[in-house]
PDB file of C-alpha atoms in Angstrom:
ATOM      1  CA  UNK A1057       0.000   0.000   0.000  1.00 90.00           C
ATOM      2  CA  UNK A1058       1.450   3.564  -0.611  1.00 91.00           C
ATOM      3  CA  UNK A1059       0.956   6.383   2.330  1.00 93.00           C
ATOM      4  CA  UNK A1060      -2.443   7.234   0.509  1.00 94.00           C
ATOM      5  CA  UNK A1061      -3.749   4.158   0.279  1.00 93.00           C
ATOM      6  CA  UNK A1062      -2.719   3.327   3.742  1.00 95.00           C
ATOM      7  CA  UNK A1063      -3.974   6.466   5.357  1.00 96.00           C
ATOM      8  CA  UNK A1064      -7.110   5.773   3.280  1.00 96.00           C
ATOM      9  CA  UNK A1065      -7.326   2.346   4.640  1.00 96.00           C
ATOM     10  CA  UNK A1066      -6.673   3.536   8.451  1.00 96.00           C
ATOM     11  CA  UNK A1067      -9.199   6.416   8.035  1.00 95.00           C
ATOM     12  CA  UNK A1068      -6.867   9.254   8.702  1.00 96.00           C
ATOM     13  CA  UNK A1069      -4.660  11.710   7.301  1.00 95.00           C
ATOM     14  CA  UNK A1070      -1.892  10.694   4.593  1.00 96.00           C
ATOM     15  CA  UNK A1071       0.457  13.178   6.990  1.00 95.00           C
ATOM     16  CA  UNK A1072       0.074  11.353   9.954  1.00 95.00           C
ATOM     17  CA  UNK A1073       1.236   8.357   8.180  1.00 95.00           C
ATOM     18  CA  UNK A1074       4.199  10.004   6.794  1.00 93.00           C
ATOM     19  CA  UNK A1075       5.001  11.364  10.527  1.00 94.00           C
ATOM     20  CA  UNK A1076       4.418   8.013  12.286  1.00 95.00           C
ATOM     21  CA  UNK A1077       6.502   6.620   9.701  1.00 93.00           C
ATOM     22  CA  UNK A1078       9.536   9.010  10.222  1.00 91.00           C
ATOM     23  CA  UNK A1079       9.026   7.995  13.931  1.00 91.00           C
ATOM     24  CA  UNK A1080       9.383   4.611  12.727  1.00 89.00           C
ATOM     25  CA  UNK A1081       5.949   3.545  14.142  1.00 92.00           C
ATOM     26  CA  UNK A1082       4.941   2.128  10.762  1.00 92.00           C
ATOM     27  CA  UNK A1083       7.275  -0.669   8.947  1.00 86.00           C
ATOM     28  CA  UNK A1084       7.935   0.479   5.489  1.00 83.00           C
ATOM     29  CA  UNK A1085       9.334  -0.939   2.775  1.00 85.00           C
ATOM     30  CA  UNK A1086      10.417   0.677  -0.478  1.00 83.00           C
ATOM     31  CA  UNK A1087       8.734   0.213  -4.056  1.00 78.00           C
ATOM     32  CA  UNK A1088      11.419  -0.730  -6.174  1.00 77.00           C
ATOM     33  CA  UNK A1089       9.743   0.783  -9.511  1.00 79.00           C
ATOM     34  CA  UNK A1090       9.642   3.842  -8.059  1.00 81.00           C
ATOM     35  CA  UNK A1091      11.523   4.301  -4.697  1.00 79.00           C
ATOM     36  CA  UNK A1092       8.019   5.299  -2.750  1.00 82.00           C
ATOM     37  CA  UNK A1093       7.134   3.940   0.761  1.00 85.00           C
ATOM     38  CA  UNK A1094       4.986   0.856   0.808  1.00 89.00           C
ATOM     39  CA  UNK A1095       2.898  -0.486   3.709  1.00 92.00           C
ATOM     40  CA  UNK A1096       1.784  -3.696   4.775  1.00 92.00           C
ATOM     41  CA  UNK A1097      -1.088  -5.123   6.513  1.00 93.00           C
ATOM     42  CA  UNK A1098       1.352  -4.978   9.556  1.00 93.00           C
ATOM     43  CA  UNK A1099       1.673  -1.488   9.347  1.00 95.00           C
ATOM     44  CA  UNK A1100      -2.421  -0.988   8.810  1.00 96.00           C
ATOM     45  CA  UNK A1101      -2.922  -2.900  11.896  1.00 95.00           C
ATOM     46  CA  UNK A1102      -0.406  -0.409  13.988  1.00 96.00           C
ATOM     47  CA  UNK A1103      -1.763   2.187  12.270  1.00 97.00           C
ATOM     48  CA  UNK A1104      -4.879   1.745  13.049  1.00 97.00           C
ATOM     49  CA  UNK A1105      -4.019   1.080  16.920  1.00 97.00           C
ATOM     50  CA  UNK A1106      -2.158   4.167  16.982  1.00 96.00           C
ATOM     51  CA  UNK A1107      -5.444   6.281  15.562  1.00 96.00           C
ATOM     52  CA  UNK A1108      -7.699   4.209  17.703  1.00 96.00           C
ATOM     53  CA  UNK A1109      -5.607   4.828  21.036  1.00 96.00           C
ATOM     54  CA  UNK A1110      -5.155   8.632  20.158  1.00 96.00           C
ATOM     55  CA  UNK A1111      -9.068   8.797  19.211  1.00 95.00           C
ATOM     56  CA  UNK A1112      -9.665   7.765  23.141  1.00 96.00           C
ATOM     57  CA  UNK A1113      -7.004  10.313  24.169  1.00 95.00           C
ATOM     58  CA  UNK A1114      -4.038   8.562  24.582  1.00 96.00           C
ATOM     59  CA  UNK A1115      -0.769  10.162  23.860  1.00 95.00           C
ATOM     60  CA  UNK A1116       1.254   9.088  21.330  1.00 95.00           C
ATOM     61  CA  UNK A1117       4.322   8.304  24.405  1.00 95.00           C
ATOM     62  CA  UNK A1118       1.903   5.941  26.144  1.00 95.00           C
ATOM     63  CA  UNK A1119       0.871   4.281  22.699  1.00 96.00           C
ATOM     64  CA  UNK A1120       4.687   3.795  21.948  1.00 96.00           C
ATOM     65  CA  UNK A1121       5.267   2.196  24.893  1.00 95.00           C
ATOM     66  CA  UNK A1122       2.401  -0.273  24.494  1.00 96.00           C
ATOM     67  CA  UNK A1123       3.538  -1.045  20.653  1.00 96.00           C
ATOM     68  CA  UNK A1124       6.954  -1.849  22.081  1.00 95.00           C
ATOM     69  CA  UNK A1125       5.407  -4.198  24.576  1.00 95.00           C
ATOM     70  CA  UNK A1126       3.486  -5.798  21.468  1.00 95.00           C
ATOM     71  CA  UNK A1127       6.462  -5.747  19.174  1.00 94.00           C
ATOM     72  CA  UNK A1128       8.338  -7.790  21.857  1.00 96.00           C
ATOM     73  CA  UNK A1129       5.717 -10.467  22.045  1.00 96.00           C
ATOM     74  CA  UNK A1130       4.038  -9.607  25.091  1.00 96.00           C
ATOM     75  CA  UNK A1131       0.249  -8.339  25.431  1.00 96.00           C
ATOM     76  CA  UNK A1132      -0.114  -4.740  25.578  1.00 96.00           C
ATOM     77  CA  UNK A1133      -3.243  -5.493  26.719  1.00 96.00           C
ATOM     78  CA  UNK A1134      -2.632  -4.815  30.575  1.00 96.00           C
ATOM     79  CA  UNK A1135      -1.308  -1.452  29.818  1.00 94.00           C
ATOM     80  CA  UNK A1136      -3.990  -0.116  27.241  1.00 96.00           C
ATOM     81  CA  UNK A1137      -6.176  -0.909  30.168  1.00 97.00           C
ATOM     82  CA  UNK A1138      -4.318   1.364  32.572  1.00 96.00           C
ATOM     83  CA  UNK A1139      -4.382   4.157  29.968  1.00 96.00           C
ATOM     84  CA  UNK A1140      -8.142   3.957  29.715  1.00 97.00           C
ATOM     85  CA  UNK A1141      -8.329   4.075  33.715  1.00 97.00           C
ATOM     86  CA  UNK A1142      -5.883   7.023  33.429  1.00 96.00           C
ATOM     87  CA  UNK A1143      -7.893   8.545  31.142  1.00 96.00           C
ATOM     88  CA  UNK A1144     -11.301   7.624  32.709  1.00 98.00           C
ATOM     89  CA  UNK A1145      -9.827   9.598  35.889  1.00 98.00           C
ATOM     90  CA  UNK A1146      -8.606  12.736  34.078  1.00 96.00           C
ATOM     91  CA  UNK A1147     -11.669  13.499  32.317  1.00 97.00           C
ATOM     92  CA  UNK A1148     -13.515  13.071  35.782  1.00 98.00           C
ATOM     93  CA  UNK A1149     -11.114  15.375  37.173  1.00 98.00           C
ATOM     94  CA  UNK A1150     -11.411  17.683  34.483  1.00 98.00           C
ATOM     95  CA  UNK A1151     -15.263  17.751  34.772  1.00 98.00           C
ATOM     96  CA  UNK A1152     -15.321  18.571  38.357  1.00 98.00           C
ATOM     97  CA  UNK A1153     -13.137  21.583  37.305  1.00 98.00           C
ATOM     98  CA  UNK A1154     -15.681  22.882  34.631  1.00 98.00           C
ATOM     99  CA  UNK A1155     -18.264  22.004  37.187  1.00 98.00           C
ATOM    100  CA  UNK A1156     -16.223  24.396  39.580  1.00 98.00           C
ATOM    101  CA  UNK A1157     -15.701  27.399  37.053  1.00 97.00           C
ATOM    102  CA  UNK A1158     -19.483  27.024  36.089  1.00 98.00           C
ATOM    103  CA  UNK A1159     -20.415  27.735  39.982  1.00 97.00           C
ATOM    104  CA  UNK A1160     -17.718  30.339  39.552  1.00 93.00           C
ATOM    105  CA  UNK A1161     -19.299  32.105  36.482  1.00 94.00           C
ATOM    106  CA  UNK A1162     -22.946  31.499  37.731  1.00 94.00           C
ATOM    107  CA  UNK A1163     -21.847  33.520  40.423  1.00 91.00           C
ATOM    108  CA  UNK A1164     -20.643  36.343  38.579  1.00 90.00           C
ATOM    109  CA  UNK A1165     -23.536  36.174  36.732  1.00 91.00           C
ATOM    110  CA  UNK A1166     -25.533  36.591  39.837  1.00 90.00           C
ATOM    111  CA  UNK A1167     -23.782  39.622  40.850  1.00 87.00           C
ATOM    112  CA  UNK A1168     -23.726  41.331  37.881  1.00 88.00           C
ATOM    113  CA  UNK A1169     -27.428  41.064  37.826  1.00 88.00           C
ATOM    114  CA  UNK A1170     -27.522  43.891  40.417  1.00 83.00           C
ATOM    115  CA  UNK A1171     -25.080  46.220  38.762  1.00 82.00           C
ATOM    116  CA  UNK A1172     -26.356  48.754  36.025  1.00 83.00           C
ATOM    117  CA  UNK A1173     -25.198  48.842  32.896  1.00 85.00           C
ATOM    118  CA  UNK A1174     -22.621  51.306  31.834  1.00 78.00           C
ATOM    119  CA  UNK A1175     -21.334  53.699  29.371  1.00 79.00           C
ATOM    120  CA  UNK A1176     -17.738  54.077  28.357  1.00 77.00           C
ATOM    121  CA  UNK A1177     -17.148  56.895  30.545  1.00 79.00           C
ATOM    122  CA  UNK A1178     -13.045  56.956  29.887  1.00 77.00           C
ATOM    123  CA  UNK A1179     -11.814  55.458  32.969  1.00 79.00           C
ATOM    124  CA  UNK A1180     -13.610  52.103  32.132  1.00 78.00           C
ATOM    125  CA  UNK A1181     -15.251  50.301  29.195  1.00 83.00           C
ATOM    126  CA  UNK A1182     -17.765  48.358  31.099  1.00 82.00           C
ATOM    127  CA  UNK A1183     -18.648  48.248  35.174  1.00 78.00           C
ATOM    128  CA  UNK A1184     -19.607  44.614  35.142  1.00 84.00           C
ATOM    129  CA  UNK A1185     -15.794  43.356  34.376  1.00 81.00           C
ATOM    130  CA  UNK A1186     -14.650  45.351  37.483  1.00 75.00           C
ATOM    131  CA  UNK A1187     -17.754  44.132  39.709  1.00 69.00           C
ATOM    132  CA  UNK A1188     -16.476  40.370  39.012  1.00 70.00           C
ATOM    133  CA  UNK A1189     -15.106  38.698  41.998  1.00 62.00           C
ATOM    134  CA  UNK A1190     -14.410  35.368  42.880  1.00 51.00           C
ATOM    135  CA  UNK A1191     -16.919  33.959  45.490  1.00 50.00           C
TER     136      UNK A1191
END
């Protein structure tokens, strides 16, 4: 398969192909007619882990590590299951800190609702941006 046909094949970009292959993520061979890059089903299959893992959030480091663990005959298995935990518990802790600047902003909200509207007076553009505080 050439990048395009790959990256076709993996459903993403023909650059990310060319970058995981400069990595050396993706085994390439060359086309001896005319010197291009040519994939196997070997490299589809990591390709498609690596857009899979990255798709969930993964980083690219992690899914390294678990292609290495693969590529050495062992079951990366294990690991891709401790990314997804890690994961799991980073979006949760990323929710409960939108949750926490929604409260935040509600608040402001609240408080602006008692302060008039302004005009641009020269000393400031609008009085609701100096009435914010932080509960």
């Amino acid at each position: 398969m050439t990048v395009n046909e790959l990256a076709r094949a993996a459903g993403v970009d023909p650059g990310k192909v060319r970058y995981y292959a400069r990595r050396g993520l993706l085994p390439a061979g060359r086309d001896p007619g005319n010197g291009y890059r040519s994939f196997d089903a070997a490299a589809l299959a990591r390709l498609r882990f690596i857009a899979g893992g990255r798709s969930l959030g993964f980083s690219l480091k992690a899914l390294i590590r678990s292609l290495t663990e693969a590529d050495a005959g062992r079951s990366a298995c294990p690991q891709v299951r401790s990314l997804l935990d890690e994961r799991i518990a980073a979006v949760a802790a990323q929710r409960r800190a939108l949750e926490r600047e929604e409260a935040r902003l509600k608040a402001i909200g609240a408080q602006w609702a008692a302060v008039p509207n302004g005009l641009p007076d020269g000393q400031r553009v609008c009085p609701l941006i100096e009435a914010a505080r932080s509960p």
